[in-house]
Amino acid sequence: MTDASRGADAPPELVQLLTPEGERVEHPDYDIDLTPEEVRSLYRDLVLVRRVDLEAVALQRHGELGIWASLLGQEAAQIGSGRALTDADMAFPTYREHGVAWCRGVDPVKLLGLFRGVNHGGWDPAEHNFHLYTIVIGSQNLHAVGYAMGIQRDGTNSAAIVYFGDGASSQGDVNESFVWASVFNAPIVFFCQNNQWAISEPIEKQSRIPLYRRAAGFGFPGIRVDGNDVFACLAVTRKALEDARSGQGPTLIEAFTYRMGAHTTTDDPTRYRVASELEAWKLKDPIERVKSYLFKNELADQAFFDSIDAEAEDLGADLRKRCTEMPDPDPMEIFEHVYALPHSLIEEERKAFAAYLEGFQS
Amino acid sequence: MTDASRGADAPPELVQLLTPEGERVEHPDYDIDLTPEEVRSLYRDLVLVRRVDLEAVALQRHGELGIWASLLGQEAAQIGSGRALTDADMAFPTYREHGVAWCRGVDPVKLLGLFRGVNHGGWDPAEHNFHLYTIVIGSQNLHAVGYAMGIQRDGTNSAAIVYFGDGASSQGDVNESFVWASVFNAPIVFFCQNNQWAISEPIEKQSRIPLYRRAAGFGFPGIRVDGNDVFACLAVTRKALEDARSGQGPTLIEAFTYRMGAHTTTDDPTRYRVASELEAWKLKDPIERVKSYLFKNELADQAFFDSIDAEAEDLGADLRKRCTEMPDPDPMEIFEHVYALPHSLIEEERKAFAAYLEGFQS
Amino acid sequence: MTILTLSKALNEGMRKAMEADPKVLIMGEDVGKLGGVFRVTDGLQKDFGEDRVIDTPLAESGIVGTAIGLALRGYRPVCEIQFDGFVFPAADQIISQLAKMHMRSLGAIKLPVVVRIPCGGGIGAVEHHSESPEAYFTHTAGLRVVACSNPADAYSMIQQAIQSDDPVIFFEPKRRYWEKADVDTSSTDWWTPLHEARVVRPGADATLVAYGPMVKTCLEAATAAEEDGRSLEVVDLRSLNPLDTGRLFDSVRRTGRVVIVHEAPVFGGYGAELAARITENCFYHLESPVLRVGGFSTPYPPSKLEEHYLPDLDRILDAVDRTFAY
Amino acid sequence: MTILTLSKALNEGMRKAMEADPKVLIMGEDVGKLGGVFRVTDGLQKDFGEDRVIDTPLAESGIVGTAIGLALRGYRPVCEIQFDGFVFPAADQIISQLAKMHMRSLGAIKLPVVVRIPCGGGIGAVEHHSESPEAYFTHTAGLRVVACSNPADAYSMIQQAIQSDDPVIFFEPKRRYWEKADVDTSSTDWWTPLHEARVVRPGADATLVAYGPMVKTCLEAATAAEEDGRSLEVVDLRSLNPLDTGRLFDSVRRTGRVVIVHEAPVFGGYGAELAARITENCFYHLESPVLRVGGFSTPYPPSKLEEHYLPDLDRILDAVDRTFAY
Ligand SMILES: Cc1ncc(C[n+]2csc(CCOP(=O)(O)OP(=O)(O)O)c2C)c(N)n1
Ligand SMILES: Cc1ncc(C[n+]2csc(CCOP(=O)(O)OP(=O)(O)O)c2C)c(N)n1
Ligand SMILES: [Mg+2]
Ligand SMILES: [Mg+2]
């Protein structure tokens, strides 16, 4: 069942299906056949999630959020991979996968809860097959592999995908997740967004060779894809998921992309990287190339682009409104959901605190 | 300085310089030129450490040791690699490296202290450039890489070597040590004795591809050597150490060998492995092949072999005697060496316990 | 009634749990063919297959992390940590993930994961094989922490732990694995709720509080004290978090004197919480301060010294004497 | 005298230590060019180079594990753990290696490693960024554990920690990083020994015991209490292991009433050890049981709730009131 040699091939080139200039290119192993409608729909997602992100950054600036981790520049990696998932597949995000959340149907306002500080995660993972954001770097990789082992035991035709960063590749947990996935041939896709930076540390501080090659050392295939090319991300992820679902085991996808913004809203990248780097990457913007493609091939007109922009405008306004309306949690919620079953110490502390608070009212 | 491509070559075959039948064979990349004296000396080491090991097993059976982890079958891997070290190199063992300890000049009776329960480690690592035995699987890998980074900073011409097992390859710490070594191009040799088993778990539970290939995924070379061939282990380790000392960075050596005995004296391998496996490996015995080689090439006569056996006999007897004479530690030693500097709580407990013990005398 | 060792009682308990619920899995190092280094899972892989009794790669973070993932998919994994001293590589997965995910999800996620930890010393082992790490977990909100002390409890508590919808850290007193007792495996009527303490020996003059391996030692101390005319009550806490304060305080209020016994170092150990909480709640009933007997504030010593390090009958009775000297 | 923030005081202290001893290294995530997410190591890489101020790969076990190796080679590494909640992946290296290697080697090995941990809440952060994990380390024999509460101590204590031949877990109160005070960087005469507690405000009626971020809160509570005619003494422990019992008990014996304050959950927290030890040693001087004010036994809540979770002036004074009700 296990085909250990799959991972050992000579390193393939970076997979690209759409150039920064919006030209479709062919790739011997990966191709994708998209209807104009599908391309427009991908474009719409890219634009809308960028808008969600910009709005969140603005909300943080206005003090409505405590912090925000921007996905700016990584839209194609997230929409491409997110759109490759079926409903039955399960996704495990970091704290930056707002685009994937979008694809999974999570209301963006729910993402804001965590960053506003009203909860630590505001959606039911089972409802969207989209796990909670995970902040401890790399720990979600093991959850995803365990989940995939569960899929295996259930004998169902689905897969898990886990997102992590270039920095995360150094964590013990991430490498242990490679061991487990390989040994159990688990139906999982490892989706690493190499955005070149882990806060202030460039990728060279995590690896001296391309990250996708890590996989071969564990006995499964790794592939590098242009992370700013939504077509390629979709095609490569789709293939890896199919492999996983059909018993071919794990794949590591390295989406080569760029974190165009700060690490989070509290970060100041001017301290550690030069402006020219950002300028170079702007030329590879994940949205612009789809727009060019649509334009050049006359698959969309100005009215279409305007309507998407208008939709983004509305989305932003709605998000802003609903964010500021989010009520503060009640102090007594501190004691909720610590345990699923009754717990005497929690009850004791709950009562004591309630009495204490009441003392102020009298 | 970093040559990242070194690790990416096509997988080499298992390096062997001496067949199980005692025939010298050539290898395109590795060779070794040993004087008859050197070969006899290697043979002597192999026989003596096997004897130390057998004696320790016997001592455990007689209740003189609490437990013992036998190196039976791994003598060539340990003597070959151990003899490749210079005095200035630093070795980090697991709990099974009695052969390496021998090469480093550690009195075998000192190894017994830990297994007898009179201490947790009875030698000064700096005296022999041989670190203490480490029981928490894989944790020593990070110490070794840190030490190697220290060598780098000191600008000296030496290297570190770290020993670990096939099971250990799954631990987060071991993989993090690969990341660090690669990123900092540390002068270190990773020496993995793949003895096919981690207690009851066969190697397939840790990896579905050969372990030496793990290295390429981290950007440095890995090589598999016949771990029962002392010539090959010496040659390959020597080369890797030279690379490390000359700024070429880390190498992973997988010594393909076999744990011929139980995991430890408390283990019962008949529960999980078939007898025929052991029989097959007996044909590859690391000592027999050197003996054949010496015989066939008339490099040693029966008198030589007899003299080594007699030396082993004496060594065993001496070890037995000195082990049983090892005094029990004084109860008050519990409070020694908890801290390097005075510590009020320890002083308080020390005094209270001394008073308590005195209470019994009166 | 069957006579079972504590180890076999755990084995039978897990077997029952696996029969009752196909979602129950066993996972850990050497738990399959070998049946674990203490044989606690002996025979289970043979009967339930490799998909339900999983020999994992050698990495504790991986074991607990993938167990969490399996629980997210609806399974109920029971993880074995081979020895107490090897739980620390899994600390992050236990403390930051296992304990907190239920709250993180506002209750949407339940993680019925059991982490079994053979604990404590007294078996002549080498370093890292005799630790008592309970205080690291009792301080971690979101975990339930229990410790069994005898075969019957081992049998019933492991099943209750597996049934719990909350994660449970389950301590097993390794030096008591071979102790035998009658266990009624035919009914559950006699089961004590998982989080209840139990007075295992009634007494009037002072209370000994213990859990896991030290319960037996305390019972022996109480027997010895009886000869000196002192009547000691022994409370087996069974559950460390939540703590059954009702039964504990009741005993303390009756006797007015307390000695807490555990193997872990006294400084910052679980006994500190007991002493602090007892004192706060039973202040006017205490004739003397709550005293603690435990390991010294040193790493666990080499085995030739462990009999001096571990609380024994003499050190317990010495502390009892001291409570009477106030 | 220079006016320094606590963060800058640490920075100056490390700079002094690096100037004095070429073996002192700084290592951690983002400590180099960025100067750390709190800028505590700002400018050090620029002045001492990449070999001495090391931006490491993103893995805490790796940071502490390689620091141990560097210490074995004669270096004195100062590791930064970016936030309290991220220390757990390094738990094994800290608890089983860093703490125990000196004893394992019968004293041959010394590990002068400092692990700096910005700790505590109150800065409106997301999960894992507001933890108070001190109890995990104070219970670990072989470690020294200290916590600074103000710029002058930060400046002197970090240098003393680096000079220590034993490993030191060094807690920094992150919400106090921006507090300013005069620090005399020209002399060491005023330095208090690393493991001494200090009465930071004398008082007669009750003792508030705190460390790290809660010292300031206690001082504010004492000021407020004064208006009500109550004289509260505030003890800043500074060192948690070893504990300066002399100064602590002295204060308790004078006032007879004690409230312990920390941010960590009360259950199994460091305050439990303080309460137990104080009670055992000052039993006849106590007018009331030692009370504890701390976090609840829940995971640290989302930031909109943290002001309710964290001990504040009102909760401290409420506890003081309760000690007078006995
Ligand atoms: C275990 C752990 N250590 C440190 C941190 C602090 N931290 C948050 S994000 C980050 C960098 C992550 O880099 P990468 O994995 O590349 O993801 P990216 O942020 O670039 O998406 C760090 C160090 C953390 N969250 N968890
Ligand atoms: C962290 C940790 N987990 C578990 C153990 C228990 N244990 C001791 S040896 C061993 C197997 C090690 O296998 P391998 O690395 O192949 O080394 P070998 O014993 O074969 O030399 C295990 C699981 C341990 N010592 N440390
Ligand atoms: Mg990144
Ligand atoms: Mg092995």
PDB file of N, CA, C and O and ligand atoms in Angstrom, chain A residues 165-167 193-199 259, ligand 3:
ATOM      1  N   GLY A 165       3.717  27.405   8.706  1.00  0.00           N
ATOM      2  CA  GLY A 165       4.614  28.355   8.071  1.00  0.00           C
ATOM      3  C   GLY A 165       6.022  27.823   7.901  1.00  0.00           C
ATOM      4  O   GLY A 165       6.352  26.723   8.360  1.00  0.00           O
ATOM      5  N   ASP A 166       6.852  28.618   7.246  1.00  0.00           N
ATOM      6  CA  ASP A 166       8.259  28.253   7.088  1.00  0.00           C
ATOM      7  C   ASP A 166       8.929  28.141   8.450  1.00  0.00           C
ATOM      8  O   ASP A 166       9.703  27.226   8.703  1.00  0.00           O
ATOM      9  N   GLY A 167       8.617  29.060   9.343  1.00  0.00           N
ATOM     10  CA  GLY A 167       9.216  28.982  10.680  1.00  0.00           C
ATOM     11  C   GLY A 167       8.829  27.700  11.384  1.00  0.00           C
ATOM     12  O   GLY A 167       9.650  27.052  12.037  1.00  0.00           O
ATOM     13  N   GLN A 193       3.013  27.352   3.893  1.00  0.00           N
ATOM     14  CA  GLN A 193       3.141  28.642   3.230  1.00  0.00           C
ATOM     15  C   GLN A 193       4.486  29.243   3.602  1.00  0.00           C
ATOM     16  O   GLN A 193       4.659  29.778   4.698  1.00  0.00           O
ATOM     17  N   ASN A 194       5.427  29.084   2.701  1.00  0.00           N
ATOM     18  CA  ASN A 194       6.730  29.713   2.911  1.00  0.00           C
ATOM     19  C   ASN A 194       6.602  31.156   2.461  1.00  0.00           C
ATOM     20  O   ASN A 194       6.758  31.468   1.290  1.00  0.00           O
ATOM     21  N   ASN A 195       6.320  32.017   3.430  1.00  0.00           N
ATOM     22  CA  ASN A 195       6.177  33.450   3.112  1.00  0.00           C
ATOM     23  C   ASN A 195       7.488  34.181   3.373  1.00  0.00           C
ATOM     24  O   ASN A 195       7.517  35.393   3.536  1.00  0.00           O
ATOM     25  N   GLN A 196       8.565  33.423   3.415  1.00  0.00           N
ATOM     26  CA  GLN A 196       9.951  33.918   3.507  1.00  0.00           C
ATOM     27  C   GLN A 196      10.343  34.437   4.879  1.00  0.00           C
ATOM     28  O   GLN A 196      11.533  34.665   5.137  1.00  0.00           O
ATOM     29  N   TRP A 197       9.388  34.638   5.780  1.00  0.00           N
ATOM     30  CA  TRP A 197       9.706  35.239   7.070  1.00  0.00           C
ATOM     31  C   TRP A 197       8.965  34.555   8.213  1.00  0.00           C
ATOM     32  O   TRP A 197       7.806  34.190   8.064  1.00  0.00           O
ATOM     33  N   ALA A 198       9.656  34.407   9.296  1.00  0.00           N
ATOM     34  CA  ALA A 198       9.042  34.033  10.571  1.00  0.00           C
ATOM     35  C   ALA A 198       9.301  35.220  11.494  1.00  0.00           C
ATOM     36  O   ALA A 198      10.408  35.401  11.991  1.00  0.00           O
ATOM     37  N   ILE A 199       8.295  36.046  11.628  1.00  0.00           N
ATOM     38  CA  ILE A 199       8.470  37.376  12.216  1.00  0.00           C
ATOM     39  C   ILE A 199       9.685  38.033  11.549  1.00  0.00           C
ATOM     40  O   ILE A 199       9.612  38.305  10.338  1.00  0.00           O
ATOM     41  N   ARG A 259       4.970  37.285   2.639  1.00  0.00           N
ATOM     42  CA  ARG A 259       4.169  38.042   3.594  1.00  0.00           C
ATOM     43  C   ARG A 259       4.371  39.516   3.297  1.00  0.00           C
ATOM     44  O   ARG A 259       5.383  40.101   3.652  1.00  0.00           O
TER      45      ARG A 259
HETATM   46 MG    MG E   3       6.536  32.537   7.624  1.00  0.00          MG
END
